[in-house]
Tab-separated table of C-alpha atoms in Angstrom:
chain	number	residue	atom	x	y	z
A	1	MET	CA	80.861	93.379	114.349
A	2	PHE	CA	83.076	90.305	114.338
A	3	LEU	CA	80.190	88.025	115.246
A	4	ALA	CA	78.067	89.451	112.431
A	5	VAL	CA	80.873	88.777	109.951
A	6	GLU	CA	81.242	85.207	111.175
A	7	ASN	CA	77.495	84.596	110.908
A	8	THR	CA	77.470	85.926	107.343
A	9	HIS	CA	80.575	83.933	106.429
A	10	ALA	CA	79.100	80.543	107.326
A	11	PRO	CA	76.602	80.243	104.414
A	12	CYS	CA	79.196	81.761	102.089
A	13	THR	CA	81.662	79.029	103.008
A	14	CYS	CA	79.003	76.410	102.351
A	15	ILE	CA	78.393	77.818	98.866
A	16	CYS	CA	82.110	78.183	98.202
A	17	THR	CA	82.782	74.507	98.829
A	18	LYS	CA	80.374	73.645	96.014
A	19	ASN	CA	81.689	76.022	93.353
A	20	LEU	CA	85.306	76.988	92.676
A	21	LEU	CA	84.244	80.300	91.124
A	22	SER	CA	82.255	81.096	94.253
A	23	ILE	CA	85.436	80.580	96.287
A	24	SER	CA	87.193	83.266	94.253
A	25	VAL	CA	84.275	85.664	94.658
A	26	CYS	CA	83.929	84.838	98.350
A	27	VAL	CA	87.642	85.363	99.066
A	28	SER	CA	87.685	88.623	97.116
A	29	PHE	CA	84.625	89.840	99.021
A	30	TRP	CA	86.101	89.038	102.445
A	31	HIS	CA	89.448	90.629	101.531
A	32	TRP	CA	87.474	93.764	100.641
A	33	VAL	CA	85.451	93.603	103.866
A	34	GLY	CA	88.658	93.157	105.845
A	35	ALA	CA	90.274	96.125	104.110
A	36	VAL	CA	87.264	98.364	104.763
A	37	TRP	CA	86.994	97.186	108.367
A	38	LYS	CA	90.717	97.808	108.955
A	39	THR	CA	90.384	101.304	107.482
A	40	ASP	CA	87.499	102.012	109.863
A	41	LEU	CA	89.635	100.866	112.800
A	42	ASP	CA	92.663	102.898	111.708
A	43	GLU	CA	90.623	106.027	111.058
A	44	PRO	CA	87.692	106.204	113.501
A	45	SER	CA	85.022	108.613	112.311
C-alpha cells in the first residue's frame, strides 16, 4: 500500500512544483488519503 502511494505521489509532486494551485490540491488530496488510510488501519474491516 505504502509503495503504491509513493509511486502515485511522484508525478503529483512534479506537477505541484510547476503550479501553486496544484500544490494546494495535491496536499488536500494526500491529507484525505492519509485520513482514509488511517481510518482503515484503526478500524479493520
